[in-house]
Amino acid sequence: MSDTAKPPGSTDELGLVKFHIIAAIVWLVAGMLAGTFMGYRLSGAGASEWLGDIELLSFGRVRILHTHMVVFGWLSNGFFAFSYYAIPRLTGRRLLARGIAKLNAPLVQIAVLIGGVGIIMGHAEGVEYAEAPWWADLVFAVSFVLMVFVCVGTILTSKVKSMYVTLWYLILGFIFTTLNFVMANTIVAHVAPGAAGAALEGLWIHNAVGLWVTPMGAAIVYYLLPVELKRPIASHKLSLIGFWTLAFFYPLGGSHHFFYSPTPWWLQVIAVPLTFALIFVVYTVVYNFFATMKGNWKMIAKSIPLRFLTFGIINYIITCTQGPFHALLSVQQVVHFTDWIVAHAHLALFGVFSWWLFAFIYWIWPRITGHGYSRVFAEWHFWITLIAFWVLYYIADTTAGLMQGMFWLTTLPLMNSIEAAEPFWATRAVSGVLITVATICFIISLMKKGKEGMEVANVSE
Amino acid sequence: MSANKENAAEKPMFVLMFAGFGCFLLSFIGMGLGPWISLAATMEPPEELAANPYKDENGETNAIGRGRETYINEGCWHCHSQFVRPVANEEFRYGPVSEAWESMYDVPNTFGTRRIGPDLSREAGRRSDDWHLAHLWNPRSTVPRSIMPKYTWLFEKDGETWKPTDKANDLVAYLQYLGIAKKEEVRKMVWPSRVVVAGAPQLTDAHSRRGEELFNKHCTGCHGENGDGVGLAKDFLAPSAADLTTRYLPREEVFRVLFMGSEGSAMPSFSELTEKDLWALAQYVHELGKDVRKPALKTAEDSAAVERGRAVFGKNGCKSCHGESGLVPEAMEGLKPAPKHFRDRVYTADYIAHVLDNGRAGTSMGKYPQITGQDRSDLVAFLNSLFDKQKYKEE
C-alpha cells in the first residue's frame, strides 16, 4: 500500500475530496428526508392525505426524487471523493487535469439538482434510477465522462507496475457505468419497446447497483481495510478472482428483474444460473475481509471506520446471499413485487454501501480537515443507524413483503395485503425519522472538531 | 504465480478493455440485443390492434398517448406493475397473462417492479370512467382504506364541485386502454353476469357488526358513512351512488348486487370477498333500509290504486324497460347499468318522486315530471305491489 507515500502538492486533490464529501452529505440528508416523508405517507389511509394536495410534494414524484438523490447525489459523490483520494496514492502521481476536476465538482451537483427539479416539476422519464429528464441526463453524462477522463486517465498514464485491486474496481466501475448510463438514457428511455426495453432496463438497473455501486464499494473496502489494520489484504489472488467473476457474471443476470414477464423465456431461464453464480463472487470479498480481519476483531470497538466497514460486510453477506436465492423461480413467485425486495435493496444501498461510505468519511475526515470528529456523536450515529435500520426497517419490511406475497397467493382482495403491511410500514416510517436523527449526529460529529481519528491520521500520513 | 503473467493481465488498459468494455458489450449483446431480436421475430399482434395506439392518424400523440405520458411523469408505475405473471394466481386475480406484443409500442416500458397497488395491465373495462375520476381526485372516495396519493391538481374547482381537466380525462383514457385486447375476457371475470342466490343463511348480530366494519372499509367512499349515498365521491359519480336508506333490500338482493356489481356504474363487483363476509355486508346494508318495507308495502294494499298505477306504468312506457311484472325483459339486459326490477326491492315514495323529477343521470332512466299528484302515488302503489312477498318474508 502506498497510502503513506503522500504525493507532492496534494492540496488540490484534498480540496476536491472535501468538496465531494460535503456535497454527498447534503444529498444524503435531502434523500433521507424524501425517504422519511414517503415512508410516513405510505403508512396508512390517513397519512396518505398529509400534504396530499401539494403537487410538488406528490408521493410519486418524491419517490423518484429519493432514489435519484441517493444514487447520484449521495453515493456517487462519495465514490468520486474516494476516487480522487485513492487514485493519486495508488498510482504515485497527481491527478490528471485537475482544473477539469475542479470545474466538474460543481457541475455534478448542478446535474443532480436540475434532474431533481425536473422530476419534482413532473418531467420524470420512465426508466428506473434514470428518471431525470434528458436535459439533466445530458449534463450528468458530460460531468461523468469528465470524471472518467480524470480518474481513468490518471491511472492509464501512470507508470504503476502492478495495479492494486482497488484500481481495477475503479476502472471497471467508471467504464462500465459510462456505457450503461448512456444506454439507459438513450436506448432504454427512447428506443427499445416493451419487453425488449424491459430486458435492457433490467441490465441497467441491475448494473447500476452491480457495476457502479458494488465495485466502488469493494474498492473502498480493499483500500480502507489494509490501511486501517496496517496489514496487507489476505489474498490478492482471491480478490482478482472476485473481480473477474463480478465483471463477467454480474451483468448477465439483469433479466432476473423481470422474471415471468413477457421477456423471452430463454432469457429468464439462463438468468437463474447466471445469477446464482454470484454467490461465489461475493464470498471472495467476504472471505478476504474476514481473513484480513483475523486477530484484529477487537479493533472494531475502537475504530469507528472499521466498525462501519465490518457491519457493512455483515449486511453484504445477508444481501448477497438473498440475491441469488431471489433468482430461483419458486422464490420469485412469492417475493417479486413485494416489500421484501424493497428491504433487500435498502440493505444493499444503505446497509452496505452507505455504511462503507460512512467508514470512508470518518476515516478521511482528519486527513482533509486537519481536525478529528466527536467520538460521542459518532457512537450515537452508529448505534441509532444500526438498530433503527435493522430492526425497524429491514426486518419489518422483509416481514411485510413476505406477508404481501402470501396474501397474493390467496384470492382475497388486494386491500387485505395493504392492511397487513401497514403496521410494518409504520415502523419503517419511524426508522426513517431515527436514521435521519442519526445522520444529524453524523454531521455534528464531523463539525465538532473532536480528537477522534487524529492519532491514526498522524501515523499514516 | 509467475510475476510476468500477472503483470500482463493487470495492465490498466487490459482491465479497461476486457472488464469495462468487454463485459458490457457481452451483456448488452447477449441480454439486450438478443432478446430484442428474438422478440421482434415472434411479435404477432392481432390485425385490428397492430397500429400504434398512442398516435392518431396524423402521427400526433392522442389522448391515450398523453395519458401514458402523465402516467410516467407522475411515477404511477412505481406502485402499479403492468404485467400479469403466469404464476401466483395472477390470472385469476387480474386476468389473462400478459403477452409481449401488447407492450410493443411502449417506449419506455412500464412493466414496473413493485406492486403496492394492483397491477393495471388488465384495467380496460374493469371499472367505469367516473370511478376512475373520483379515484384519481381522491382515492379514498372510492376505496376508503386506500393509501394512494391524491391527484387533485388534475382537477379544477368549478363553483362548488370538482371537474376533471383534460389531463385527468386523458389519463383515464389510457387506463381504459390498458389490456384492451383482453377486455372481453376481463369483463366476464369482473362483472359476473349471473348469480343464483338460494336464500340467506341464518344471520346474527355478529354478522351486522362485521358488516359494518366491511361497509366502512369498502363502501363509505361512495355510499357515505351513513349509507345515504353522500360520500366523498359524490361530485363525480353518474349514476350517483345509491342512497341505501331509501330502499328496502332483502339480504339476497344485496348479496346479488355485491357479487355482480352494477356494470355501467361505479359499483364494482365484490366477488373477491369471502361468502361469509358478503353475507355479513348484506345483513348490514339490509338493515340500513329495514324500516322502508312496512310503509311501502302498505301503499300496495289499496288494490284500486295499484290498478290505476299499472295504467300509469303502461301509459308512460315504463314497462318497455322495467318489464310488465317487475322483471326486466331479456332484451333490456344489454342496458348498462341495467334497469331496476321491482320484484326484489321497494323504495320510499319520496325516492320514487325524486327519480321521476330528476331522472338518473348516467343511466337510461329519463325524467318523468309529467307524472304528478294522484298518478304518482298510484304508480308508487303499483311498483310496491310487484315486490315478491312470498319469497322475501318478513322476519
PDB file of C-alpha atoms in Angstrom, chain A residues 28-38 62 66 436:
ATOM      1  CA  LEU A  28     -27.763  12.238   1.863  1.00  0.00           C
ATOM      2  CA  VAL A  29     -29.798  14.443   4.168  1.00  0.00           C
ATOM      3  CA  ALA A  30     -32.086  15.542   1.350  1.00  0.00           C
ATOM      4  CA  GLY A  31     -32.512  11.946   0.188  1.00  0.00           C
ATOM      5  CA  MET A  32     -33.310  10.761   3.687  1.00  0.00           C
ATOM      6  CA  LEU A  33     -35.872  13.490   4.249  1.00  0.00           C
ATOM      7  CA  ALA A  34     -37.546  12.475   0.996  1.00  0.00           C
ATOM      8  CA  GLY A  35     -37.489   8.822   2.055  1.00  0.00           C
ATOM      9  CA  THR A  36     -38.878   9.550   5.505  1.00  0.00           C
ATOM     10  CA  PHE A  37     -41.612  11.724   4.024  1.00  0.00           C
ATOM     11  CA  MET A  38     -42.623   8.877   1.719  1.00  0.00           C
ATOM     12  CA  VAL A  62     -40.848  12.300  -4.221  1.00  0.00           C
ATOM     13  CA  HIS A  66     -35.465   9.879  -3.304  1.00  0.00           C
ATOM     14  CA  THR A 436     -32.294  10.982   9.862  1.00  0.00           C
TER      15      THR A 436
END
